[in-house]
């Protein structure tokens, strides 16, 4: 994998920030977009755009094809059995809420339980709290070990009483970088009669996801982290579940026929896609998926593993830096704290040098409490990240530490 | 090109003719199987009735359609071409027709299908109008459902 | 208003379709995008992109500013009292479902009623049916006159028993072009103790919307019809209502603090915006709003009124054409049917000549039944539509009619 | 430019100093009003206590802050500059400081504010870092809430 060449695909990377070359280490929040994505969206708007699905004219038909090609691409990317198992939403938060409504309120029964883990993003906590509070579902939290891994024994214990209807767990923590053993989680969940969903927002950026191999019932992710546009999220769900679930939002596109008395739903996946879809975003995401697949997950994973190792080594040598998470299996995200300075001050000082990291609770307040901190700084890597950028981070951190000493 | 020339690629005379005056556009008084087809995306609806001969071949097909010229013409041409065919034969013809409607080219097929496919060929122009392909295949979906013993089909 | 000049702002309009110049008369389904919108989105991706709100670094701050500027622009466009009254969703369908959930399930009580009209889009029917079926809310349908106007006497009668909690009515029909008297509808609704929402998907494209002058409680619209990108919808709601309503979706961005036991919500409007927002789409929509305001609603309304009059006159002279809707006050949408041909055949024949119209039920099946038809053909106009394009439509319709005679 | 030079536009020595060793960073044993301030976006939290003199002016302000150097330094500089000021005067100072933090320039103001604004001027560098402006204004929001008799403030 030729990172220099890849960097040329991302126009934004040549920007300067406060007079310094941009060092973008905030890809886990949202990734930058390659030229193919930018061009795909622009070309659509310049040469081939109309509303989709119901149009009988040329522009509409061509736009429908271009947009629906994203469904095929997403299905292939995840190795879904069929394109009908792919539902588009607005972001992964939308995907998780869809399942919390349509499966949680629509299929689960009061008295059942949902299991999440202690390292979830708010998007995989709050929908279940709302389900708990409105639908009488118990919310159980599987603990993590001090290394930041899912405690599999405690996890299994939570399933033991057979009340768990759904397990919803991150496939990769956006704070600790921990990758969770999806196939084992799924097998255990199924053994105790629970369905299983993975929050793949981070995981799908770093490794090949095979929903059939891991036997996921639901798998959700978000376009903007996979080098695609904002405004589009993806939900994979086994067809039988989609068939079983009532719709979430009502409106155009998701109906088969409407009378005031009775409305019948469109076939899956359209039953879950109300209103004009994110057409341009689907076209952009298709280009992003193609781009990622052309590079290949093997190369990406290898690159990011090397970067992560380098970052852990370099940051680990700086006195006063604490690194969070020592999972065996981890992706390209490193959270850290400096003893003498608040994470916000760290982020600002780095920003002043053109280095973009995130600082705060990373939408994971309960995990922050588990780690005993209010906030951390986080550097996260993409396909365009270089070893030199990590060196710049580490060198600057040394000076930040001196500055606040 | 004149207006008429332009549109002849899809609306050939035979389609207009069958669309306007379908020969088989009626409910059969006596039938063995029936099914409905529905295209919720555009509201086309068709109902077919089939009577079998003693050898199991299709003796007669009738239909009622609510929809565009393409779907009516396609239903009528279907009724015409399946007459005298067995179930397997009819299914093979459906498959071949479907490919033709989607791609504009006639797929490899059994020599036995030469003649009916030629009769259906005027409909192959729909492949240029992807949203209309379903209009052409809807009656076939309904027929297939009837032969299969399911009562409803959708070409969505 | 110089239409020739405006057309140059829309790159797509110079395309040819099946060898003919594109005559795009399907703007009511989705409008084309001016260069400023395309450029705004491209520039963001090329020069200034990161996730918003929580970022402390330069890119994130600048992107937040650019995105949030859309909220100011939308508030100003509608004359909202404050920017906090603007909630972003995925499309207007998302806005309507948000209100059906957060106001319908969250604030209304079983036994209350919702009033819609007989000319609603499915997006303003189905969410209320779902509310009816899950929450014990009655659904009432205000009839329309044969001219296609809201029957105000019958409408008032539906309010009379004081059970109506919410009125949700289109501000302009996407089939008939009818504009409804929003201020009168609001005054009546309020007189009987009901809140009122308008589906402004079509209206805001054609005329200035002043939510305070009409005293709307909720007003919803969708970006892609106002020359903006897909993937973003807008909901205006009075602040006191937003404060009162529980959130719809849970996740990142919409919380103030999260513990497993109890989560508190962010301030309005963020309480209703879960997950990474449609950042690029907000930036694009801001450009679209600026573009529209620079042209001005007066000029746009005048242009479209002239086009509509011309279309009604030209199509009205063609034998065998039936035009639907004779409202006094109408926008740039004309639905029609031909006696001898199905609307789909009409649309295909027009398409063969490069003319894009929509044909079908226009996501308004109950209205189709009211009109006694299965489908209609619909020509709809935008700021770039010319009289010559309407002449092309009328000339071609004459030939279509001959062809099917 | 060296690293230190680069960052001095925001982290001036006086800020570092007050951030590290706040003079007023303690709860008052006796106080008249108190309030909390919260920035949910970044998790900063500050609590202030105020004791009035017999003429109604602020006699002393103490605070406890959990947050970054900017918010702690701002709280401390605030406590220093509001000492001896009346309520109206303090509010005027808050307004002027807020403008300075947002824009980097000192707004037109009463001559009486010359001296305190000069003391707060080191914080004006935050205007280059919009997300940090709230860190600087949070203690002021809390103080304002205390003076107004509301118990909670947010700089969100
Ligand atoms: C009147 C009306 N309401 C609602 C909608 C739905 O808009 P969207 O599909 O963007 O949610 C439309 C357009 O399709 C419309 O014309
Ligand atoms: C693990 C994880 N889950 C969920 C999300 C939420 O994604 P979005 O904001 O696109 O809905 C994120 C990113 O913010 C994430 O990292």
mmCIF file with all atom_site columns, C-alpha atoms in Angstrom, chain A residues 11-12 15 17-18 22 24 26 29-33 35 38 41-42 44-52 54-61 91 93-94 97 101 116-118 122-123 126-127 129-130 132 141 224 229-231 247-252 254-261 263 265 274-281 344 347 351 356-359 361 363 365-366 369, chain C residues 11-12 15 17-18 22 24 26 29-33 35 38 41-42 44-52 54-61 91 93-94 97 101 116-118 122-123 125-127 129-130 132 141 224 229-231 247-252 254-261 263 265 274-281 344 347 351 356-359 361 363 365-366 369:
data_model
loop_
_atom_site.group_PDB
_atom_site.id
_atom_site.type_symbol
_atom_site.label_atom_id
_atom_site.label_alt_id
_atom_site.label_comp_id
_atom_site.label_asym_id
_atom_site.label_entity_id
_atom_site.label_seq_id
_atom_site.pdbx_PDB_ins_code
_atom_site.Cartn_x
_atom_site.Cartn_y
_atom_site.Cartn_z
_atom_site.occupancy
_atom_site.B_iso_or_equiv
_atom_site.pdbx_formal_charge
_atom_site.auth_seq_id
_atom_site.auth_comp_id
_atom_site.auth_asym_id
_atom_site.auth_atom_id
_atom_site.pdbx_PDB_model_num
ATOM 1   C CA . UNK A 1 11  ? -7.278  17.003 -1.727  1.00 0.00 ? 11  UNK A CA 1
ATOM 2   C CA . UNK A 1 12  ? -7.788  18.271 1.803   1.00 0.00 ? 12  UNK A CA 1
ATOM 3   C CA . UNK A 1 15  ? -4.154  22.229 3.487   1.00 0.00 ? 15  UNK A CA 1
ATOM 4   C CA . UNK A 1 17  ? -3.681  25.007 9.472   1.00 0.00 ? 17  UNK A CA 1
ATOM 5   C CA . UNK A 1 18  ? -2.541  28.064 11.374  1.00 0.00 ? 18  UNK A CA 1
ATOM 6   C CA . UNK A 1 22  ? -2.369  19.719 8.405   1.00 0.00 ? 22  UNK A CA 1
ATOM 7   C CA . UNK A 1 24  ? -5.202  15.050 10.580  1.00 0.00 ? 24  UNK A CA 1
ATOM 8   C CA . UNK A 1 26  ? -9.191  12.678 13.898  1.00 0.00 ? 26  UNK A CA 1
ATOM 9   C CA . UNK A 1 29  ? -14.665 11.170 14.377  1.00 0.00 ? 29  UNK A CA 1
ATOM 10  C CA . UNK A 1 30  ? -15.071 11.499 10.645  1.00 0.00 ? 30  UNK A CA 1
ATOM 11  C CA . UNK A 1 31  ? -12.754 10.569 7.814   1.00 0.00 ? 31  UNK A CA 1
ATOM 12  C CA . UNK A 1 32  ? -11.659 12.783 4.961   1.00 0.00 ? 32  UNK A CA 1
ATOM 13  C CA . UNK A 1 33  ? -13.052 12.171 1.474   1.00 0.00 ? 33  UNK A CA 1
ATOM 14  C CA . UNK A 1 35  ? -11.474 12.688 -4.871  1.00 0.00 ? 35  UNK A CA 1
ATOM 15  C CA . UNK A 1 38  ? -16.200 14.219 -4.237  1.00 0.00 ? 38  UNK A CA 1
ATOM 16  C CA . UNK A 1 41  ? -21.368 13.493 -5.934  1.00 0.00 ? 41  UNK A CA 1
ATOM 17  C CA . UNK A 1 42  ? -20.463 16.441 -8.119  1.00 0.00 ? 42  UNK A CA 1
ATOM 18  C CA . UNK A 1 44  ? -24.338 13.314 -10.185 1.00 0.00 ? 44  UNK A CA 1
ATOM 19  C CA . UNK A 1 45  ? -25.459 16.874 -9.519  1.00 0.00 ? 45  UNK A CA 1
ATOM 20  C CA . UNK A 1 46  ? -23.961 18.131 -12.774 1.00 0.00 ? 46  UNK A CA 1
ATOM 21  C CA . UNK A 1 47  ? -24.986 15.413 -15.162 1.00 0.00 ? 47  UNK A CA 1
ATOM 22  C CA . UNK A 1 48  ? -27.483 12.970 -13.769 1.00 0.00 ? 48  UNK A CA 1
ATOM 23  C CA . UNK A 1 49  ? -29.803 13.844 -10.971 1.00 0.00 ? 49  UNK A CA 1
ATOM 24  C CA . UNK A 1 50  ? -33.491 13.392 -10.219 1.00 0.00 ? 50  UNK A CA 1
ATOM 25  C CA . UNK A 1 51  ? -35.556 11.826 -7.512  1.00 0.00 ? 51  UNK A CA 1
ATOM 26  C CA . UNK A 1 52  ? -35.405 8.033  -7.505  1.00 0.00 ? 52  UNK A CA 1
ATOM 27  C CA . UNK A 1 54  ? -40.865 6.385  -8.872  1.00 0.00 ? 54  UNK A CA 1
ATOM 28  C CA . UNK A 1 55  ? -39.605 8.318  -11.839 1.00 0.00 ? 55  UNK A CA 1
ATOM 29  C CA . UNK A 1 56  ? -40.271 7.013  -15.326 1.00 0.00 ? 56  UNK A CA 1
ATOM 30  C CA . UNK A 1 57  ? -37.891 9.355  -17.067 1.00 0.00 ? 57  UNK A CA 1
ATOM 31  C CA . UNK A 1 58  ? -34.292 8.920  -18.070 1.00 0.00 ? 58  UNK A CA 1
ATOM 32  C CA . UNK A 1 59  ? -32.692 11.035 -15.339 1.00 0.00 ? 59  UNK A CA 1
ATOM 33  C CA . UNK A 1 60  ? -34.690 9.344  -12.637 1.00 0.00 ? 60  UNK A CA 1
ATOM 34  C CA . UNK A 1 61  ? -33.927 5.869  -13.917 1.00 0.00 ? 61  UNK A CA 1
ATOM 35  C CA . UNK A 1 91  ? -26.170 7.709  10.267  1.00 0.00 ? 91  UNK A CA 1
ATOM 36  C CA . UNK A 1 93  ? -27.318 6.449  15.264  1.00 0.00 ? 93  UNK A CA 1
ATOM 37  C CA . UNK A 1 94  ? -30.319 6.219  12.950  1.00 0.00 ? 94  UNK A CA 1
ATOM 38  C CA . UNK A 1 97  ? -32.592 3.714  16.775  1.00 0.00 ? 97  UNK A CA 1
ATOM 39  C CA . UNK A 1 101 ? -37.858 0.932  17.704  1.00 0.00 ? 101 UNK A CA 1
ATOM 40  C CA . UNK A 1 116 ? -24.603 -3.676 25.916  1.00 0.00 ? 116 UNK A CA 1
ATOM 41  C CA . UNK A 1 117 ? -20.994 -3.350 27.057  1.00 0.00 ? 117 UNK A CA 1
ATOM 42  C CA . UNK A 1 118 ? -19.164 -0.896 29.290  1.00 0.00 ? 118 UNK A CA 1
ATOM 43  C CA . UNK A 1 122 ? -23.731 7.012  23.487  1.00 0.00 ? 122 UNK A CA 1
ATOM 44  C CA . UNK A 1 123 ? -25.440 5.988  20.257  1.00 0.00 ? 123 UNK A CA 1
ATOM 45  C CA . UNK A 1 126 ? -29.234 5.976  24.816  1.00 0.00 ? 126 UNK A CA 1
ATOM 46  C CA . UNK A 1 127 ? -31.613 4.190  22.390  1.00 0.00 ? 127 UNK A CA 1
ATOM 47  C CA . UNK A 1 129 ? -32.294 3.486  27.786  1.00 0.00 ? 129 UNK A CA 1
ATOM 48  C CA . UNK A 1 130 ? -35.222 4.999  25.942  1.00 0.00 ? 130 UNK A CA 1
ATOM 49  C CA . UNK A 1 132 ? -36.028 0.511  28.767  1.00 0.00 ? 132 UNK A CA 1
ATOM 50  C CA . UNK A 1 141 ? -24.079 -3.746 30.936  1.00 0.00 ? 141 UNK A CA 1
ATOM 51  C CA . UNK A 1 224 ? -18.818 9.398  6.871   1.00 0.00 ? 224 UNK A CA 1
ATOM 52  C CA . UNK A 1 229 ? -20.287 11.526 2.793   1.00 0.00 ? 229 UNK A CA 1
ATOM 53  C CA . UNK A 1 230 ? -22.299 12.509 5.848   1.00 0.00 ? 230 UNK A CA 1
ATOM 54  C CA . UNK A 1 231 ? -26.050 11.968 5.825   1.00 0.00 ? 231 UNK A CA 1
ATOM 55  C CA . UNK A 1 247 ? -41.624 -0.100 10.112  1.00 0.00 ? 247 UNK A CA 1
ATOM 56  C CA . UNK A 1 248 ? -39.999 2.751  12.012  1.00 0.00 ? 248 UNK A CA 1
ATOM 57  C CA . UNK A 1 249 ? -40.927 5.922  10.145  1.00 0.00 ? 249 UNK A CA 1
ATOM 58  C CA . UNK A 1 250 ? -43.938 6.291  7.865   1.00 0.00 ? 250 UNK A CA 1
ATOM 59  C CA . UNK A 1 251 ? -44.187 8.168  4.601   1.00 0.00 ? 251 UNK A CA 1
ATOM 60  C CA . UNK A 1 252 ? -43.434 7.967  0.925   1.00 0.00 ? 252 UNK A CA 1
ATOM 61  C CA . UNK A 1 254 ? -42.059 2.735  2.379   1.00 0.00 ? 254 UNK A CA 1
ATOM 62  C CA . UNK A 1 255 ? -45.636 1.864  1.492   1.00 0.00 ? 255 UNK A CA 1
ATOM 63  C CA . UNK A 1 256 ? -47.220 -0.571 -0.888  1.00 0.00 ? 256 UNK A CA 1
ATOM 64  C CA . UNK A 1 257 ? -50.658 1.027  -0.805  1.00 0.00 ? 257 UNK A CA 1
ATOM 65  C CA . UNK A 1 258 ? -52.324 3.683  1.296   1.00 0.00 ? 258 UNK A CA 1
ATOM 66  C CA . UNK A 1 259 ? -55.934 4.148  2.251   1.00 0.00 ? 259 UNK A CA 1
ATOM 67  C CA . UNK A 1 260 ? -56.989 6.110  5.285   1.00 0.00 ? 260 UNK A CA 1
ATOM 68  C CA . UNK A 1 261 ? -58.131 2.920  6.950   1.00 0.00 ? 261 UNK A CA 1
ATOM 69  C CA . UNK A 1 263 ? -51.773 1.035  4.758   1.00 0.00 ? 263 UNK A CA 1
ATOM 70  C CA . UNK A 1 265 ? -45.880 -1.729 3.671   1.00 0.00 ? 265 UNK A CA 1
ATOM 71  C CA . UNK A 1 274 ? -39.346 6.541  4.417   1.00 0.00 ? 274 UNK A CA 1
ATOM 72  C CA . UNK A 1 275 ? -39.181 9.588  2.207   1.00 0.00 ? 275 UNK A CA 1
ATOM 73  C CA . UNK A 1 276 ? -36.712 10.638 -0.432  1.00 0.00 ? 276 UNK A CA 1
ATOM 74  C CA . UNK A 1 277 ? -33.521 8.780  0.388   1.00 0.00 ? 277 UNK A CA 1
ATOM 75  C CA . UNK A 1 278 ? -30.046 10.213 0.697   1.00 0.00 ? 278 UNK A CA 1
ATOM 76  C CA . UNK A 1 279 ? -29.528 9.896  -3.045  1.00 0.00 ? 279 UNK A CA 1
ATOM 77  C CA . UNK A 1 280 ? -26.355 11.891 -3.524  1.00 0.00 ? 280 UNK A CA 1
ATOM 78  C CA . UNK A 1 281 ? -24.956 10.373 -0.360  1.00 0.00 ? 281 UNK A CA 1
ATOM 79  C CA . UNK A 1 344 ? -8.531  20.335 26.006  1.00 0.00 ? 344 UNK A CA 1
ATOM 80  C CA . UNK A 1 347 ? -5.727  19.465 21.921  1.00 0.00 ? 347 UNK A CA 1
ATOM 81  C CA . UNK A 1 351 ? -4.003  22.311 16.976  1.00 0.00 ? 351 UNK A CA 1
ATOM 82  C CA . UNK A 1 356 ? -5.919  17.663 14.756  1.00 0.00 ? 356 UNK A CA 1
ATOM 83  C CA . UNK A 1 357 ? -6.823  15.263 17.555  1.00 0.00 ? 357 UNK A CA 1
ATOM 84  C CA . UNK A 1 358 ? -10.048 14.955 19.484  1.00 0.00 ? 358 UNK A CA 1
ATOM 85  C CA . UNK A 1 359 ? -10.344 15.648 23.204  1.00 0.00 ? 359 UNK A CA 1
ATOM 86  C CA . UNK A 1 361 ? -15.446 12.138 26.477  1.00 0.00 ? 361 UNK A CA 1
ATOM 87  C CA . UNK A 1 363 ? -19.510 10.292 23.391  1.00 0.00 ? 363 UNK A CA 1
ATOM 88  C CA . UNK A 1 365 ? -19.205 9.121  29.323  1.00 0.00 ? 365 UNK A CA 1
ATOM 89  C CA . UNK A 1 366 ? -19.870 5.843  31.124  1.00 0.00 ? 366 UNK A CA 1
ATOM 90  C CA . UNK A 1 369 ? -16.132 6.940  34.448  1.00 0.00 ? 369 UNK A CA 1
ATOM 91  C CA . UNK C 2 11  ? -24.843 22.693 -15.094 1.00 0.00 ? 11  UNK C CA 1
ATOM 92  C CA . UNK C 2 12  ? -27.214 19.770 -15.565 1.00 0.00 ? 12  UNK C CA 1
ATOM 93  C CA . UNK C 2 15  ? -27.518 17.736 -20.779 1.00 0.00 ? 15  UNK C CA 1
ATOM 94  C CA . UNK C 2 17  ? -31.514 12.953 -23.026 1.00 0.00 ? 17  UNK C CA 1
ATOM 95  C CA . UNK C 2 18  ? -31.944 10.289 -25.683 1.00 0.00 ? 18  UNK C CA 1
ATOM 96  C CA . UNK C 2 22  ? -33.278 17.984 -21.451 1.00 0.00 ? 22  UNK C CA 1
ATOM 97  C CA . UNK C 2 24  ? -36.791 19.002 -16.869 1.00 0.00 ? 24  UNK C CA 1
ATOM 98  C CA . UNK C 2 26  ? -39.996 17.235 -12.489 1.00 0.00 ? 26  UNK C CA 1
ATOM 99  C CA . UNK C 2 29  ? -40.077 15.567 -7.042  1.00 0.00 ? 29  UNK C CA 1
ATOM 100 C CA . UNK C 2 30  ? -36.605 16.988 -6.577  1.00 0.00 ? 30  UNK C CA 1
ATOM 101 C CA . UNK C 2 31  ? -35.040 20.147 -7.901  1.00 0.00 ? 31  UNK C CA 1
ATOM 102 C CA . UNK C 2 32  ? -31.752 20.443 -9.740  1.00 0.00 ? 32  UNK C CA 1
ATOM 103 C CA . UNK C 2 33  ? -28.762 21.981 -7.959  1.00 0.00 ? 33  UNK C CA 1
ATOM 104 C CA . UNK C 2 35  ? -23.328 25.485 -9.099  1.00 0.00 ? 35  UNK C CA 1
ATOM 105 C CA . UNK C 2 38  ? -22.275 21.840 -5.812  1.00 0.00 ? 38  UNK C CA 1
ATOM 106 C CA . UNK C 2 41  ? -20.153 20.808 -0.871  1.00 0.00 ? 41  UNK C CA 1
ATOM 107 C CA . UNK C 2 42  ? -17.056 20.163 -2.941  1.00 0.00 ? 42  UNK C CA 1
ATOM 108 C CA . UNK C 2 44  ? -15.998 21.679 2.122   1.00 0.00 ? 44  UNK C CA 1
ATOM 109 C CA . UNK C 2 45  ? -14.687 18.221 1.264   1.00 0.00 ? 45  UNK C CA 1
ATOM 110 C CA . UNK C 2 46  ? -11.588 19.607 -0.390  1.00 0.00 ? 46  UNK C CA 1
ATOM 111 C CA . UNK C 2 47  ? -10.585 22.314 2.020   1.00 0.00 ? 47  UNK C CA 1
ATOM 112 C CA . UNK C 2 48  ? -12.453 22.279 5.288   1.00 0.00 ? 48  UNK C CA 1
ATOM 113 C CA . UNK C 2 49  ? -14.013 19.158 6.657   1.00 0.00 ? 49  UNK C CA 1
ATOM 114 C CA . UNK C 2 50  ? -14.179 17.405 10.008  1.00 0.00 ? 50  UNK C CA 1
ATOM 115 C CA . UNK C 2 51  ? -16.854 16.255 12.363  1.00 0.00 ? 51  UNK C CA 1
ATOM 116 C CA . UNK C 2 52  ? -18.661 19.100 14.108  1.00 0.00 ? 52  UNK C CA 1
ATOM 117 C CA . UNK C 2 54  ? -17.220 18.496 19.781  1.00 0.00 ? 54  UNK C CA 1
ATOM 118 C CA . UNK C 2 55  ? -13.983 19.125 17.951  1.00 0.00 ? 55  UNK C CA 1
ATOM 119 C CA . UNK C 2 56  ? -11.452 21.510 19.431  1.00 0.00 ? 56  UNK C CA 1
ATOM 120 C CA . UNK C 2 57  ? -9.310  21.745 16.348  1.00 0.00 ? 57  UNK C CA 1
ATOM 121 C CA . UNK C 2 58  ? -9.325  24.216 13.517  1.00 0.00 ? 58  UNK C CA 1
ATOM 122 C CA . UNK C 2 59  ? -11.019 22.049 10.880  1.00 0.00 ? 59  UNK C CA 1
ATOM 123 C CA . UNK C 2 60  ? -13.748 21.024 13.247  1.00 0.00 ? 60  UNK C CA 1
ATOM 124 C CA . UNK C 2 61  ? -14.395 24.575 14.397  1.00 0.00 ? 61  UNK C CA 1
ATOM 125 C CA . UNK C 2 91  ? -35.948 14.772 4.916   1.00 0.00 ? 91  UNK C CA 1
ATOM 126 C CA . UNK C 2 93  ? -40.634 12.688 6.155   1.00 0.00 ? 93  UNK C CA 1
ATOM 127 C CA . UNK C 2 94  ? -38.169 12.599 9.040   1.00 0.00 ? 94  UNK C CA 1
ATOM 128 C CA . UNK C 2 97  ? -42.209 11.488 11.963  1.00 0.00 ? 97  UNK C CA 1
ATOM 129 C CA . UNK C 2 101 ? -43.304 10.617 17.832  1.00 0.00 ? 101 UNK C CA 1
ATOM 130 C CA . UNK C 2 116 ? -55.078 16.096 8.020   1.00 0.00 ? 116 UNK C CA 1
ATOM 131 C CA . UNK C 2 117 ? -56.593 16.976 4.646   1.00 0.00 ? 117 UNK C CA 1
ATOM 132 C CA . UNK C 2 118 ? -57.742 14.932 1.686   1.00 0.00 ? 118 UNK C CA 1
ATOM 133 C CA . UNK C 2 122 ? -48.170 9.868  2.152   1.00 0.00 ? 122 UNK C CA 1
ATOM 134 C CA . UNK C 2 123 ? -45.525 11.433 4.382   1.00 0.00 ? 123 UNK C CA 1
ATOM 135 C CA . UNK C 2 125 ? -50.662 10.518 6.287   1.00 0.00 ? 125 UNK C CA 1
ATOM 136 C CA . UNK C 2 126 ? -48.761 7.412  7.325   1.00 0.00 ? 126 UNK C CA 1
ATOM 137 C CA . UNK C 2 127 ? -47.034 8.815  10.450  1.00 0.00 ? 127 UNK C CA 1
ATOM 138 C CA . UNK C 2 129 ? -51.911 6.342  10.966  1.00 0.00 ? 129 UNK C CA 1
ATOM 139 C CA . UNK C 2 130 ? -49.055 4.777  12.890  1.00 0.00 ? 130 UNK C CA 1
ATOM 140 C CA . UNK C 2 132 ? -53.438 6.290  15.589  1.00 0.00 ? 132 UNK C CA 1
ATOM 141 C CA . UNK C 2 141 ? -59.552 13.914 7.210   1.00 0.00 ? 141 UNK C CA 1
ATOM 142 C CA . UNK C 2 224 ? -33.613 18.668 -2.011  1.00 0.00 ? 224 UNK C CA 1
ATOM 143 C CA . UNK C 2 229 ? -28.821 18.427 -1.475  1.00 0.00 ? 229 UNK C CA 1
ATOM 144 C CA . UNK C 2 230 ? -30.619 15.257 -0.465  1.00 0.00 ? 230 UNK C CA 1
ATOM 145 C CA . UNK C 2 231 ? -30.145 13.921 3.057   1.00 0.00 ? 231 UNK C CA 1
ATOM 146 C CA . UNK C 2 247 ? -36.520 13.403 22.167  1.00 0.00 ? 247 UNK C CA 1
ATOM 147 C CA . UNK C 2 248 ? -37.139 11.118 19.201  1.00 0.00 ? 248 UNK C CA 1
ATOM 148 C CA . UNK C 2 249 ? -33.866 9.309  18.577  1.00 0.00 ? 249 UNK C CA 1
ATOM 149 C CA . UNK C 2 250 ? -31.148 8.765  21.167  1.00 0.00 ? 250 UNK C CA 1
ATOM 150 C CA . UNK C 2 251 ? -27.403 8.887  20.700  1.00 0.00 ? 251 UNK C CA 1
ATOM 151 C CA . UNK C 2 252 ? -24.465 11.212 20.438  1.00 0.00 ? 252 UNK C CA 1
ATOM 152 C CA . UNK C 2 254 ? -28.416 14.973 21.722  1.00 0.00 ? 254 UNK C CA 1
ATOM 153 C CA . UNK C 2 255 ? -27.377 14.402 25.327  1.00 0.00 ? 255 UNK C CA 1
ATOM 154 C CA . UNK C 2 256 ? -26.147 16.622 28.084  1.00 0.00 ? 256 UNK C CA 1
ATOM 155 C CA . UNK C 2 257 ? -24.823 13.837 30.264  1.00 0.00 ? 257 UNK C CA 1
ATOM 156 C CA . UNK C 2 258 ? -25.092 10.069 30.220  1.00 0.00 ? 258 UNK C CA 1
ATOM 157 C CA . UNK C 2 259 ? -25.015 7.578  33.035  1.00 0.00 ? 259 UNK C CA 1
ATOM 158 C CA . UNK C 2 260 ? -26.525 4.126  32.750  1.00 0.00 ? 260 UNK C CA 1
ATOM 159 C CA . UNK C 2 261 ? -29.248 5.123  35.183  1.00 0.00 ? 261 UNK C CA 1
ATOM 160 C CA . UNK C 2 263 ? -29.431 10.539 30.779  1.00 0.00 ? 263 UNK C CA 1
ATOM 161 C CA . UNK C 2 265 ? -30.886 15.846 27.138  1.00 0.00 ? 265 UNK C CA 1
ATOM 162 C CA . UNK C 2 274 ? -28.926 12.414 17.328  1.00 0.00 ? 274 UNK C CA 1
ATOM 163 C CA . UNK C 2 275 ? -25.617 11.353 15.853  1.00 0.00 ? 275 UNK C CA 1
ATOM 164 C CA . UNK C 2 276 ? -23.320 13.037 13.397  1.00 0.00 ? 276 UNK C CA 1
ATOM 165 C CA . UNK C 2 277 ? -25.506 15.479 11.496  1.00 0.00 ? 277 UNK C CA 1
ATOM 166 C CA . UNK C 2 278 ? -25.756 15.888 7.754   1.00 0.00 ? 278 UNK C CA 1
ATOM 167 C CA . UNK C 2 279 ? -22.772 18.222 7.765   1.00 0.00 ? 279 UNK C CA 1
ATOM 168 C CA . UNK C 2 280 ? -22.035 18.469 4.060   1.00 0.00 ? 280 UNK C CA 1
ATOM 169 C CA . UNK C 2 281 ? -25.741 18.658 3.353   1.00 0.00 ? 281 UNK C CA 1
ATOM 170 C CA . UNK C 2 344 ? -47.052 5.959  -17.751 1.00 0.00 ? 344 UNK C CA 1
ATOM 171 C CA . UNK C 2 347 ? -44.453 9.914  -19.439 1.00 0.00 ? 347 UNK C CA 1
ATOM 172 C CA . UNK C 2 351 ? -39.184 11.073 -21.986 1.00 0.00 ? 351 UNK C CA 1
ATOM 173 C CA . UNK C 2 356 ? -39.057 14.696 -17.857 1.00 0.00 ? 356 UNK C CA 1
ATOM 174 C CA . UNK C 2 357 ? -42.428 14.640 -16.099 1.00 0.00 ? 357 UNK C CA 1
ATOM 175 C CA . UNK C 2 358 ? -43.619 12.426 -13.296 1.00 0.00 ? 358 UNK C CA 1
ATOM 176 C CA . UNK C 2 359 ? -46.465 9.935  -13.669 1.00 0.00 ? 359 UNK C CA 1
ATOM 177 C CA . UNK C 2 361 ? -49.963 8.505  -7.764  1.00 0.00 ? 361 UNK C CA 1
ATOM 178 C CA . UNK C 2 363 ? -47.366 9.483  -3.114  1.00 0.00 ? 363 UNK C CA 1
ATOM 179 C CA . UNK C 2 365 ? -53.104 7.551  -3.248  1.00 0.00 ? 365 UNK C CA 1
ATOM 180 C CA . UNK C 2 366 ? -56.058 8.763  -1.193  1.00 0.00 ? 366 UNK C CA 1
ATOM 181 C CA . UNK C 2 369 ? -59.153 8.048  -5.221  1.00 0.00 ? 369 UNK C CA 1
#
